[in-house]
Amino acid sequence: MIRSKTLLALVAFAPLAGCISFGAKPPPSLLSLNSAVSVPPGQTQSSATAPTITILVPGASQAIAGTRVPVQASQTSIAYVANAQWVEPPNRMFVRLLIDTVPARTGRIVLSSSQSFSDPGAVLSGELRNFGVDAATNEAVVTFDGSLIRTSGKVVEKRRFEARVPVSAIAAAPVGIALNQAANTVAGEIADWVGK
């Protein structure tokens, strides 16, 4: 009797199986950032001979805090690139890009937050203001507002960095390539600022 009721319930729900979805259909591929420069494998770094820096994960507005790629459609409206999705939120990918770029361009040693308790060295923080597409200009835009405390620990320097790269079409592949290029440009400029 119990078996027949279970079988009947399964048969009743079978037509619905194709209609139920527990999330959006994932895109065919996910976008990520790739660093243009990094420290070569096998190279040893030592805080005895090089200055250190702690790089914090930047803040981000809600428009870019998720994994979708925003398009500034007008001054007051945001859309998203169809079938484009990051592997993780841009601010986390961007901090890893900085962690690769800063030591490669400056020789500084990047410390993790747990390593920085005794002496964080310089500290870089900030906010990722833009990480998407400007529909009015057909450009990928990366904007970072940086705050840098050098080893003295008392003076805060602030600076805005921005890179714009033309996109051939507002579609996943060209937008991903352009944003990667813009992010690497900004990371390079930040590394040069930090390395002064």
Short mmCIF file of C-alpha atoms in Angstrom, two decimals:
data_model
loop_
_atom_site.label_atom_id
_atom_site.label_comp_id
_atom_site.label_asym_id
_atom_site.label_seq_id
_atom_site.Cartn_x
_atom_site.Cartn_y
_atom_site.Cartn_z
CA MET A 1 0.00 0.00 0.00
CA ILE A 2 2.81 2.44 0.93
CA ARG A 3 4.79 1.49 -2.16
CA SER A 4 1.82 2.20 -4.45
CA LYS A 5 1.24 5.63 -2.82
CA THR A 6 4.92 6.52 -3.30
CA LEU A 7 4.79 5.36 -6.90
CA LEU A 8 1.61 7.35 -7.50
CA ALA A 9 3.24 10.50 -6.02
CA LEU A 10 6.29 10.10 -8.25
CA VAL A 11 4.13 9.65 -11.33
CA ALA A 12 2.10 12.75 -10.41
CA PHE A 13 5.23 14.94 -10.09
CA ALA A 14 7.05 13.57 -13.16
CA PRO A 15 5.52 16.12 -15.61
CA LEU A 16 6.69 18.96 -13.34
CA ALA A 17 10.33 17.81 -13.28
CA GLY A 18 11.13 19.69 -16.48
CA CYS A 19 9.46 22.87 -15.22
CA ILE A 20 11.15 23.23 -11.85
CA SER A 21 14.39 25.20 -11.69
CA PHE A 22 16.41 25.84 -8.56
CA GLY A 23 18.51 28.68 -10.05
CA ALA A 24 19.37 30.49 -13.22
CA LYS A 25 20.90 28.47 -16.03
CA PRO A 26 24.67 29.00 -15.90
CA PRO A 27 26.36 30.60 -18.91
CA PRO A 28 28.43 28.38 -21.23
CA SER A 29 31.66 29.69 -19.65
CA LEU A 30 32.69 31.94 -16.76
CA LEU A 31 34.91 35.01 -16.94
CA SER A 32 38.04 35.53 -14.84
CA LEU A 33 41.01 37.90 -14.58
CA ASN A 34 44.50 36.92 -15.65
CA SER A 35 47.52 38.84 -14.37
CA ALA A 36 49.80 40.32 -17.05
CA VAL A 37 52.80 40.05 -14.69
CA SER A 38 53.69 37.94 -11.67
CA VAL A 39 56.68 36.80 -9.65
CA PRO A 40 58.38 33.87 -11.44
CA PRO A 41 57.94 30.43 -9.88
CA GLY A 42 60.80 29.45 -7.57
CA GLN A 43 61.85 33.03 -6.76
CA THR A 44 62.36 33.47 -3.01
CA GLN A 45 61.23 36.70 -1.36
CA SER A 46 62.33 37.78 2.11
CA SER A 47 61.08 40.59 4.35
CA ALA A 48 64.69 40.89 5.60
CA THR A 49 65.68 42.44 2.28
CA ALA A 50 62.45 43.84 0.82
CA PRO A 51 59.70 46.13 2.13
CA THR A 52 56.31 44.57 2.87
CA ILE A 53 52.74 45.56 2.09
CA THR A 54 49.34 44.26 3.13
CA ILE A 55 46.67 44.53 0.43
CA LEU A 56 43.07 44.41 1.68
CA VAL A 57 40.08 43.24 -0.36
CA PRO A 58 38.50 46.44 -1.72
CA GLY A 59 34.94 47.40 -1.04
CA ALA A 60 32.46 47.38 -3.92
CA SER A 61 29.00 48.76 -4.61
CA GLN A 62 26.08 46.37 -4.88
CA ALA A 63 26.07 46.77 -8.68
CA ILE A 64 29.47 45.06 -8.95
CA ALA A 65 29.49 43.03 -5.71
CA GLY A 66 27.97 39.99 -7.44
CA THR A 67 29.16 37.88 -10.33
CA ARG A 68 27.19 39.53 -13.14
CA VAL A 69 28.83 42.11 -15.43
CA PRO A 70 27.09 45.50 -15.17
CA VAL A 71 26.40 47.84 -18.08
CA GLN A 72 25.77 51.49 -17.25
CA ALA A 73 22.86 51.93 -19.65
CA SER A 74 22.14 55.55 -18.60
CA GLN A 75 23.05 57.83 -15.71
CA THR A 76 20.38 56.19 -13.56
CA SER A 77 19.99 52.65 -14.89
CA ILE A 78 22.12 49.53 -14.93
CA ALA A 79 21.65 46.43 -17.08
CA TYR A 80 23.82 43.31 -17.22
CA VAL A 81 25.74 41.66 -20.07
CA ALA A 82 23.75 38.66 -21.30
CA ASN A 83 25.38 35.27 -20.61
CA ALA A 84 28.34 36.88 -18.82
CA GLN A 85 29.26 35.89 -15.30
CA TRP A 86 32.47 36.11 -13.27
CA VAL A 87 33.84 33.06 -11.47
CA GLU A 88 33.65 35.16 -8.27
CA PRO A 89 32.97 38.80 -7.33
CA PRO A 90 35.31 41.28 -9.07
CA ASN A 91 36.73 42.79 -5.86
CA ARG A 92 38.15 39.37 -4.86
CA MET A 93 39.63 38.77 -8.32
CA PHE A 94 41.04 42.29 -8.38
CA VAL A 95 42.85 41.89 -5.04
CA ARG A 96 44.53 38.72 -6.39
CA LEU A 97 45.55 40.67 -9.49
CA LEU A 98 47.16 43.27 -7.20
CA ILE A 99 48.85 40.52 -5.15
CA ASP A 100 50.47 39.27 -8.39
CA THR A 101 51.26 42.68 -9.89
CA VAL A 102 52.65 44.65 -6.91
CA PRO A 103 55.54 42.30 -6.04
CA ALA A 104 56.40 41.72 -9.71
CA ARG A 105 56.69 45.45 -10.41
CA THR A 106 57.99 46.75 -7.06
CA GLY A 107 59.83 43.90 -5.31
CA ARG A 108 57.62 44.40 -2.25
CA ILE A 109 56.46 41.33 -0.38
CA VAL A 110 52.68 41.04 -0.03
CA LEU A 111 51.62 39.77 3.38
CA SER A 112 48.36 38.04 4.16
CA SER A 113 46.19 39.58 6.89
CA SER A 114 47.32 36.89 9.35
CA GLN A 115 51.01 37.56 8.57
CA SER A 116 50.59 41.31 8.97
CA PHE A 117 49.69 41.44 12.68
CA SER A 118 53.22 42.12 13.93
CA ASP A 119 54.25 44.50 11.15
CA PRO A 120 51.91 45.06 8.19
CA GLY A 121 54.37 47.33 6.40
CA ALA A 122 52.47 49.55 4.04
CA VAL A 123 48.70 48.97 3.85
CA LEU A 124 46.68 49.36 0.65
CA SER A 125 42.89 49.47 0.84
CA GLY A 126 40.18 51.08 -1.22
CA GLU A 127 36.98 50.73 -3.16
CA LEU A 128 36.32 49.30 -6.60
CA ARG A 129 33.96 51.95 -7.98
CA ASN A 130 33.48 50.65 -11.53
CA PHE A 131 34.03 47.24 -13.04
CA GLY A 132 31.77 46.96 -16.04
CA VAL A 133 30.75 48.57 -19.32
CA ASP A 134 29.79 52.14 -20.15
CA ALA A 135 27.15 51.75 -22.88
CA ALA A 136 27.38 55.42 -23.91
CA THR A 137 31.04 55.08 -24.92
CA ASN A 138 31.21 51.29 -25.57
CA GLU A 139 34.12 50.98 -23.15
CA ALA A 140 35.04 48.61 -20.36
CA VAL A 141 35.69 50.73 -17.27
CA VAL A 142 37.67 49.88 -14.13
CA THR A 143 37.85 52.55 -11.42
CA PHE A 144 39.61 52.07 -8.09
CA ASP A 145 39.79 54.60 -5.24
CA GLY A 146 42.94 53.69 -3.35
CA SER A 147 44.06 54.52 0.18
CA LEU A 148 47.70 53.90 1.03
CA ILE A 149 49.35 54.05 4.42
CA ARG A 150 53.09 53.85 3.95
CA THR A 151 55.32 52.29 6.61
CA SER A 152 55.22 55.40 8.81
CA GLY A 153 51.61 54.46 9.60
CA LYS A 154 50.45 58.04 10.12
CA VAL A 155 49.89 59.58 6.71
CA VAL A 156 47.14 58.35 4.40
CA GLU A 157 47.49 58.95 0.68
CA LYS A 158 44.42 58.68 -1.55
CA ARG A 159 44.30 58.40 -5.30
CA ARG A 160 41.79 57.44 -7.99
CA PHE A 161 42.81 55.13 -10.82
CA GLU A 162 40.78 54.50 -13.94
CA ALA A 163 41.29 52.65 -17.20
CA ARG A 164 38.95 52.51 -20.19
CA VAL A 165 39.26 49.98 -22.99
CA PRO A 166 37.00 49.96 -26.09
CA VAL A 167 34.76 46.90 -26.56
CA SER A 168 33.79 45.70 -30.00
CA ALA A 169 30.41 44.44 -28.75
CA ILE A 170 28.57 44.25 -25.45
CA ALA A 171 28.86 40.48 -25.23
CA ALA A 172 30.58 38.15 -22.79
CA ALA A 173 33.83 37.40 -24.67
CA PRO A 174 34.83 40.93 -25.80
CA VAL A 175 33.75 42.48 -22.50
CA GLY A 176 35.75 39.92 -20.51
CA ILE A 177 38.91 40.60 -22.56
CA ALA A 178 38.52 44.38 -22.28
CA LEU A 179 37.87 44.31 -18.52
CA ASN A 180 40.91 42.07 -18.00
CA GLN A 181 43.04 44.58 -19.92
CA ALA A 182 41.61 47.56 -18.00
CA ALA A 183 42.08 45.81 -14.65
CA ASN A 184 45.73 45.03 -15.47
CA THR A 185 46.33 48.67 -16.47
CA VAL A 186 44.90 49.89 -13.16
CA ALA A 187 46.85 47.27 -11.19
CA GLY A 188 50.07 48.40 -12.89
CA GLU A 189 49.40 52.05 -12.05
CA ILE A 190 48.64 51.12 -8.44
CA ALA A 191 51.89 49.13 -8.23
CA ASP A 192 53.85 52.13 -9.53
CA TRP A 193 52.18 54.36 -6.91
CA VAL A 194 52.89 51.88 -4.11
CA GLY A 195 56.49 51.41 -5.24
CA LYS A 196 57.46 55.10 -5.02
#
